[in-house]
mmCIF file of C-alpha atoms in Angstrom:
data_model
loop_
_atom_site.group_PDB
_atom_site.id
_atom_site.type_symbol
_atom_site.label_atom_id
_atom_site.label_comp_id
_atom_site.label_asym_id
_atom_site.label_seq_id
_atom_site.Cartn_x
_atom_site.Cartn_y
_atom_site.Cartn_z
ATOM 1 C CA MET A 29 237.765 66.321 234.942
ATOM 2 C CA PRO A 30 238.835 69.549 235.909
ATOM 3 C CA GLU A 31 236.326 72.212 236.747
ATOM 4 C CA ILE A 32 235.871 74.594 234.083
ATOM 5 C CA VAL A 33 232.900 76.518 234.509
ATOM 6 C CA TYR A 34 231.389 75.763 238.023
ATOM 7 C CA PRO A 35 234.419 77.943 239.865
ATOM 8 C CA PRO A 36 233.776 80.960 237.735
ATOM 9 C CA VAL A 37 230.007 80.612 237.876
ATOM 10 C CA ILE A 38 230.241 80.787 241.866
ATOM 11 C CA LYS A 39 232.756 83.615 241.728
ATOM 12 C CA THR A 40 230.208 85.914 239.625
ATOM 13 C CA ALA A 41 227.156 84.758 241.714
ATOM 14 C CA LEU A 42 229.480 85.972 245.062
ATOM 15 C CA ALA A 43 230.586 89.084 243.116
ATOM 16 C CA LEU A 44 226.840 89.988 242.221
ATOM 17 C CA PHE A 45 225.305 89.094 245.895
ATOM 18 C CA LYS A 46 228.442 91.476 246.796
ATOM 19 C CA ALA A 47 227.155 94.140 244.583
ATOM 20 C CA LEU A 48 223.704 94.130 245.679
ATOM 21 C CA ASN A 49 224.660 94.077 249.394
ATOM 22 C CA MET A 50 222.984 91.046 250.094
ATOM 23 C CA LYS A 51 223.269 89.951 253.965
ATOM 24 C CA PHE A 52 223.757 86.358 254.586
ATOM 25 C CA ARG A 53 223.231 83.987 257.360
ATOM 26 C CA LEU A 54 224.878 80.874 256.811
ATOM 27 C CA GLU A 55 224.923 78.066 259.828
ATOM 28 C CA GLY A 56 225.815 74.687 260.359
ATOM 29 C CA THR A 57 228.175 74.173 257.373
ATOM 30 C CA GLU A 58 230.466 72.015 259.503
ATOM 31 C CA HIS A 59 227.759 69.023 258.770
ATOM 32 C CA ILE A 60 228.819 69.099 255.448
ATOM 33 C CA PRO A 61 231.770 66.419 254.695
ATOM 34 C CA PRO A 62 234.726 67.495 253.383
ATOM 35 C CA THR A 63 234.879 64.116 251.518
ATOM 36 C CA GLY A 64 233.022 61.572 249.788
ATOM 37 C CA GLY A 65 229.355 61.570 248.773
ATOM 38 C CA ALA A 66 226.484 62.961 250.428
ATOM 39 C CA VAL A 67 222.335 63.798 249.110
ATOM 40 C CA LEU A 68 221.990 67.316 250.293
ATOM 41 C CA VAL A 69 218.084 67.807 250.755
ATOM 42 C CA SER A 70 216.824 71.536 250.334
ATOM 43 C CA ASN A 71 213.350 73.051 250.937
ATOM 44 C CA HIS A 72 212.158 75.003 247.784
ATOM 45 C CA VAL A 73 211.057 78.300 248.024
ATOM 46 C CA SER A 74 212.284 80.180 244.926
ATOM 47 C CA TYR A 75 213.526 79.288 241.281
ATOM 48 C CA LEU A 76 216.916 80.816 242.805
ATOM 49 C CA ASP A 77 217.238 77.878 245.549
ATOM 50 C CA PHE A 78 219.712 76.069 243.685
ATOM 51 C CA ILE A 79 222.366 78.641 243.711
ATOM 52 C CA PHE A 80 221.843 79.460 247.601
ATOM 53 C CA ALA A 81 222.051 75.389 248.320
ATOM 54 C CA GLY A 82 225.113 75.177 246.544
ATOM 55 C CA LEU A 83 226.501 78.042 248.602
ATOM 56 C CA ALA A 84 226.199 75.733 252.114
ATOM 57 C CA ALA A 85 228.760 73.461 250.683
ATOM 58 C CA HIS A 86 231.309 76.614 249.443
ATOM 59 C CA PRO A 87 232.932 76.651 253.194
ATOM 60 C CA ALA A 88 234.097 72.848 253.355
ATOM 61 C CA GLY A 89 235.097 73.332 249.495
ATOM 62 C CA ARG A 90 232.560 71.240 247.649
ATOM 63 C CA LEU A 91 230.658 71.565 244.399
ATOM 64 C CA VAL A 92 227.103 70.416 244.785
ATOM 65 C CA ARG A 93 225.555 68.450 241.374
ATOM 66 C CA PHE A 94 221.662 69.129 241.679
ATOM 67 C CA MET A 95 219.088 67.162 240.298
ATOM 68 C CA ALA A 96 216.945 69.648 237.915
ATOM 69 C CA LYS A 97 214.111 69.421 235.483
ATOM 70 C CA LYS A 98 215.066 68.419 232.442
ATOM 71 C CA GLU A 99 213.529 71.654 230.485
ATOM 72 C CA VAL A 100 216.454 73.357 232.129
ATOM 73 C CA PHE A 101 218.915 71.745 230.429
ATOM 74 C CA ASP A 102 216.853 71.913 227.048
ATOM 75 C CA HIS A 103 217.033 75.985 227.572
ATOM 76 C CA LYS A 104 219.823 77.371 225.379
ATOM 77 C CA VAL A 105 221.273 79.604 227.699
ATOM 78 C CA SER A 106 221.036 77.762 231.246
ATOM 79 C CA GLY A 107 221.401 74.360 229.432
ATOM 80 C CA PRO A 108 224.836 74.564 228.260
ATOM 81 C CA LEU A 109 225.858 75.668 231.817
ATOM 82 C CA MET A 110 223.878 73.049 233.711
ATOM 83 C CA ARG A 111 225.744 70.587 231.459
ATOM 84 C CA ASN A 112 228.921 71.691 231.889
ATOM 85 C CA MET A 113 228.894 71.874 235.835
ATOM 86 C CA ARG A 114 227.689 68.325 235.567
ATOM 87 C CA HIS A 115 223.998 68.761 237.232
ATOM 88 C CA ILE A 116 221.592 65.820 236.619
ATOM 89 C CA PRO A 117 218.778 66.550 234.401
ATOM 90 C CA VAL A 118 215.341 64.546 235.633
ATOM 91 C CA ASP A 119 212.821 63.737 232.760
ATOM 92 C CA ARG A 120 209.461 62.919 235.191
ATOM 93 C CA LEU A 121 208.431 60.700 232.400
ATOM 94 C CA ALA A 122 211.744 58.779 232.312
ATOM 95 C CA GLY A 123 213.074 58.757 235.789
ATOM 96 C CA ALA A 124 215.500 56.073 235.857
ATOM 97 C CA SER A 125 218.131 57.180 234.097
ATOM 98 C CA SER A 126 218.715 60.356 236.527
ATOM 99 C CA TYR A 127 218.531 57.968 239.279
ATOM 100 C CA LYS A 128 221.030 56.113 238.060
ATOM 101 C CA ALA A 129 223.572 58.824 236.918
ATOM 102 C CA ALA A 130 223.035 60.366 240.521
ATOM 103 C CA LEU A 131 223.698 57.277 242.298
ATOM 104 C CA THR A 132 227.015 56.910 239.986
ATOM 105 C CA ALA A 133 227.862 60.431 241.027
ATOM 106 C CA LEU A 134 227.253 59.715 244.862
ATOM 107 C CA LYS A 135 229.569 56.250 244.950
ATOM 108 C CA ASN A 136 232.072 58.567 243.096
ATOM 109 C CA GLY A 137 232.288 60.846 246.339
ATOM 110 C CA GLU A 138 230.001 63.652 244.427
ATOM 111 C CA ILE A 139 227.233 65.433 246.708
ATOM 112 C CA ILE A 140 224.044 65.852 244.553
ATOM 113 C CA GLY A 141 221.222 68.291 245.327
ATOM 114 C CA VAL A 142 217.746 67.295 245.791
ATOM 115 C CA PHE A 143 214.199 69.374 246.197
ATOM 116 C CA ALA A 144 212.150 66.685 247.717
ATOM 117 C CA GLU A 145 209.149 68.477 247.338
ATOM 118 C CA ALA A 146 209.864 68.483 243.697
ATOM 119 C CA THR A 147 208.056 71.889 243.165
ATOM 120 C CA ILE A 148 208.352 75.128 244.688
ATOM 121 C CA SER A 149 206.074 75.669 247.786
ATOM 122 C CA ARG A 150 203.652 78.247 247.229
ATOM 123 C CA SER A 151 203.045 78.307 251.363
ATOM 124 C CA PHE A 152 206.561 78.254 252.278
ATOM 125 C CA GLU A 153 205.974 75.542 254.282
ATOM 126 C CA VAL A 154 207.746 72.565 253.485
ATOM 127 C CA LYS A 155 205.554 70.436 251.547
ATOM 128 C CA ASP A 156 205.050 66.507 251.499
ATOM 129 C CA ILE A 157 208.086 64.640 250.125
ATOM 130 C CA LYS A 158 208.588 61.201 248.566
ATOM 131 C CA SER A 159 211.143 58.769 249.674
ATOM 132 C CA GLY A 160 213.496 58.927 246.609
ATOM 133 C CA ALA A 161 216.437 60.915 248.757
ATOM 134 C CA VAL A 162 216.329 58.489 251.580
ATOM 135 C CA ARG A 163 216.474 55.610 249.289
ATOM 136 C CA MET A 164 219.259 56.972 247.182
ATOM 137 C CA ALA A 165 221.258 57.613 250.177
ATOM 138 C CA VAL A 166 221.046 54.074 251.436
ATOM 139 C CA ALA A 167 221.921 52.862 247.886
ATOM 140 C CA ALA A 168 224.818 55.100 247.724
ATOM 141 C CA GLY A 169 225.726 54.732 251.655
ATOM 142 C CA VAL A 170 226.107 58.439 251.901
ATOM 143 C CA PRO A 171 224.585 60.317 254.631
ATOM 144 C CA ILE A 172 221.368 62.844 253.895
ATOM 145 C CA ILE A 173 222.170 66.433 254.918
ATOM 146 C CA PRO A 174 219.317 68.829 255.555
ATOM 147 C CA ILE A 175 219.355 72.243 254.380
ATOM 148 C CA THR A 176 216.948 75.219 254.413
ATOM 149 C CA ILE A 177 216.781 78.786 252.710
ATOM 150 C CA TRP A 178 214.661 81.422 253.118
ATOM 151 C CA GLY A 179 215.022 85.231 251.670
ATOM 152 C CA PRO A 180 215.195 83.916 247.834
ATOM 153 C CA GLN A 181 211.406 83.832 247.371
ATOM 154 C CA ARG A 182 211.333 87.991 247.758
ATOM 155 C CA MET A 183 213.404 87.748 244.582
ATOM 156 C CA TRP A 184 212.138 85.477 241.981
ATOM 157 C CA THR A 185 209.270 82.789 243.426
ATOM 158 C CA LYS A 186 206.223 81.069 241.384
ATOM 159 C CA GLY A 187 203.273 83.574 241.030
ATOM 160 C CA HIS A 188 205.306 86.522 241.615
ATOM 161 C CA LYS A 189 207.144 89.053 239.602
ATOM 162 C CA LYS A 190 211.038 88.530 239.204
ATOM 163 C CA ARG A 191 212.382 91.175 241.339
ATOM 164 C CA LEU A 192 216.312 89.818 240.765
ATOM 165 C CA PHE A 193 218.184 92.924 241.496
ATOM 166 C CA GLN A 194 216.936 94.050 245.069
ATOM 167 C CA ARG A 195 219.287 95.331 247.300
ATOM 168 C CA GLY A 196 219.907 94.132 250.723
ATOM 169 C CA VAL A 197 218.043 91.225 250.982
ATOM 170 C CA PRO A 198 218.899 89.004 253.557
ATOM 171 C CA VAL A 199 219.322 85.466 253.023
ATOM 172 C CA THR A 200 219.166 82.541 255.592
ATOM 173 C CA ILE A 201 220.990 79.321 255.248
ATOM 174 C CA LEU A 202 220.754 76.807 257.601
ATOM 175 C CA VAL A 203 222.488 73.112 257.851
ATOM 176 C CA GLY A 204 220.976 70.664 259.844
ATOM 177 C CA GLU A 205 222.982 67.725 261.064
ATOM 178 C CA PRO A 206 223.220 64.952 258.774
ATOM 179 C CA LEU A 207 220.589 61.471 258.639
ATOM 180 C CA HIS A 208 222.195 58.229 258.261
ATOM 181 C CA PRO A 209 219.364 55.844 256.673
ATOM 182 C CA LYS A 210 220.595 52.508 256.085
ATOM 183 C CA ARG A 211 219.393 49.050 254.765
ATOM 184 C CA GLY A 212 216.436 47.674 256.403
ATOM 185 C CA ASP A 213 215.277 50.660 257.945
ATOM 186 C CA ASP A 214 211.690 51.943 257.353
ATOM 187 C CA TYR A 215 212.327 54.121 254.249
ATOM 188 C CA GLU A 216 208.803 55.741 254.989
ATOM 189 C CA LYS A 217 209.652 56.876 258.742
ATOM 190 C CA ALA A 218 212.936 57.962 257.435
ATOM 191 C CA THR A 219 211.448 60.106 255.198
ATOM 192 C CA GLU A 220 209.248 61.648 257.986
ATOM 193 C CA GLU A 221 212.132 62.345 260.072
ATOM 194 C CA LEU A 222 213.397 64.166 257.032
ATOM 195 C CA HIS A 223 210.624 66.014 256.560
ATOM 196 C CA ALA A 224 210.460 66.896 260.627
ATOM 197 C CA ARG A 225 214.151 68.028 260.183
ATOM 198 C CA LEU A 226 213.354 70.567 257.101
ATOM 199 C CA SER A 227 210.484 71.779 258.541
ATOM 200 C CA GLU A 228 212.167 72.601 261.888
ATOM 201 C CA LEU A 229 215.260 74.235 260.212
ATOM 202 C CA ALA A 230 212.490 75.913 257.923
ATOM 203 C CA GLU A 231 210.234 77.491 261.335
ATOM 204 C CA LYS A 232 213.363 78.580 262.675
ATOM 205 C CA ALA A 233 214.938 80.472 259.886
ATOM 206 C CA GLN A 234 211.315 82.255 259.271
ATOM 207 C CA ARG A 235 210.881 83.091 262.827
ATOM 208 C CA GLU A 236 214.616 84.425 262.956
ATOM 209 C CA TYR A 237 214.669 85.903 259.845
ATOM 210 C CA PRO A 238 215.963 89.699 260.394
ATOM 211 C CA GLU A 239 213.059 91.689 258.313
ATOM 212 C CA LEU A 240 209.268 91.689 258.802
ATOM 213 C CA PRO A 241 207.084 92.454 255.156
ATOM 214 C CA LYS A 242 206.415 95.680 254.241
ATOM 215 C CA PRO A 243 202.749 96.885 253.871
ATOM 216 C CA GLY A 244 201.480 95.520 250.084
ATOM 217 C CA GLU A 245 204.220 92.680 250.929
ATOM 218 C CA THR A 246 203.010 90.068 253.160
ATOM 219 C CA TRP A 247 202.614 87.804 250.209
ATOM 220 C CA TRP A 248 206.302 86.536 250.851
ATOM 221 C CA GLN A 249 205.416 85.708 254.521
ATOM 222 C CA PRO A 250 203.924 82.425 255.344
ATOM 223 C CA ALA A 251 200.515 82.575 256.414
ATOM 224 C CA TYR A 252 201.123 80.934 260.399
ATOM 225 C CA LEU A 253 203.813 84.041 260.608
ATOM 226 C CA GLY A 254 200.638 86.574 259.798
ATOM 227 C CA GLY A 255 201.360 86.814 255.917
ATOM 228 C CA SER A 256 199.170 86.427 252.959
ATOM 229 C CA ALA A 257 200.884 83.406 251.423
ATOM 230 C CA PRO A 258 198.058 80.725 250.613
ATOM 231 C CA THR A 259 198.025 78.079 253.372
ATOM 232 C CA PRO A 260 199.429 74.557 252.805
ATOM 233 C CA ALA A 261 196.068 73.711 251.934
ATOM 234 C CA GLU A 262 195.279 76.806 249.644
ATOM 235 C CA ALA A 263 198.563 76.045 247.813
ATOM 236 C CA ALA A 264 197.759 72.495 247.294
ATOM 237 C CA GLU A 265 194.393 73.390 245.317
ATOM 238 C CA LEU A 266 196.762 76.167 243.272
ATOM 239 C CA ASP A 267 198.827 72.978 242.662
ATOM 240 C CA ARG A 268 196.141 70.742 241.623
ATOM 241 C CA LYS A 269 194.758 73.145 239.358
ATOM 242 C CA GLU A 270 198.258 74.273 237.738
ATOM 243 C CA SER A 271 198.734 70.095 237.096
ATOM 244 C CA GLU A 272 195.684 69.876 235.224
ATOM 245 C CA GLU A 273 196.073 72.838 232.964
ATOM 246 C CA ARG A 274 199.531 71.756 232.188
ATOM 247 C CA GLN A 275 198.410 67.767 231.574
ATOM 248 C CA ALA A 276 195.439 69.822 229.126
ATOM 249 C CA ARG A 277 198.228 71.617 227.202
ATOM 250 C CA ARG A 278 200.439 68.770 226.696
ATOM 251 C CA ALA A 279 197.313 66.807 226.022
ATOM 252 C CA ALA A 280 196.686 69.380 223.063
ATOM 253 C CA ARG A 281 199.831 69.662 222.182
ATOM 254 C CA GLU A 282 200.074 65.734 221.466
ATOM 255 C CA ALA A 283 196.806 65.741 219.664
ATOM 256 C CA ALA A 284 198.086 68.590 217.293
ATOM 257 C CA ALA A 285 201.220 66.629 216.545
ATOM 258 C CA GLU A 286 199.161 63.583 216.043
ATOM 259 C CA SER A 287 196.776 65.707 213.345
ATOM 260 C CA ASP A 288 199.519 67.084 211.731
ATOM 261 C CA ALA A 289 201.067 63.242 211.139
ATOM 262 C CA ALA A 290 197.643 62.276 209.642
ATOM 263 C CA ALA A 291 197.486 65.344 207.243
ATOM 264 C CA LYS A 292 200.789 64.916 206.155
ATOM 265 C CA ASP A 293 200.574 60.833 205.736
ATOM 266 C CA GLY A 294 197.084 61.569 203.971
ATOM 267 C CA THR A 295 198.865 64.146 201.081
ATOM 268 C CA SER A 296 201.746 61.695 200.647
ATOM 269 C CA GLY A 297 199.573 58.930 200.342
ATOM 270 C CA ALA A 298 197.223 61.077 197.641
#
């Protein structure tokens, strides 16, 4: 199937980055396989990470099909783009179909992009990850490529205003050596190794970042480097409260829908 949408999107993004005078540090791209399937696993610090994670495969001439939450595909603007770029929607209430689609793509030689933390890390340190990426790589017989991104959180991240058109923001993208989990391995231990690799790359990117926060801007720096971002424990508590609020809103919507349905049934019965 010809790639009609994805390449123009990449060209547009690169042109925008140039116009914004963004400064890139891109290392380790030789670890991206020139052919064949792979699971690209990235840390998650901003709403823009899929754009920059995709750039990691650009020097190898590869396109990455990202697994992203279904809501992105439901949006009237992003939805058509995501579908035409052949990304994979993830419905957290019915994940089997997205897993199957990703597995098929991997076996067909695609690179699948995964944010194993599931949600943005408010602390900017790598959160706990589940074994799904490892299991998927093993099932497809492909390597896992760990990558980390640092810098885009300054433009748009959870709990802070969008600053999409800041000029001169440095962005670091580090690609690590592949992992090759196989059948019979302890998947939890393999996942711990993946987490360790991601954390090591993230710390390297953060410690070697070419800029320090200005006064009043320390929110984008992790606490362990003296920034005012939440600690991992504080971030976990914020995530817990957000999850509870989201569940409460969902329950309220469902109750309202049931009430409306009951009222309509009552009217029709009258």
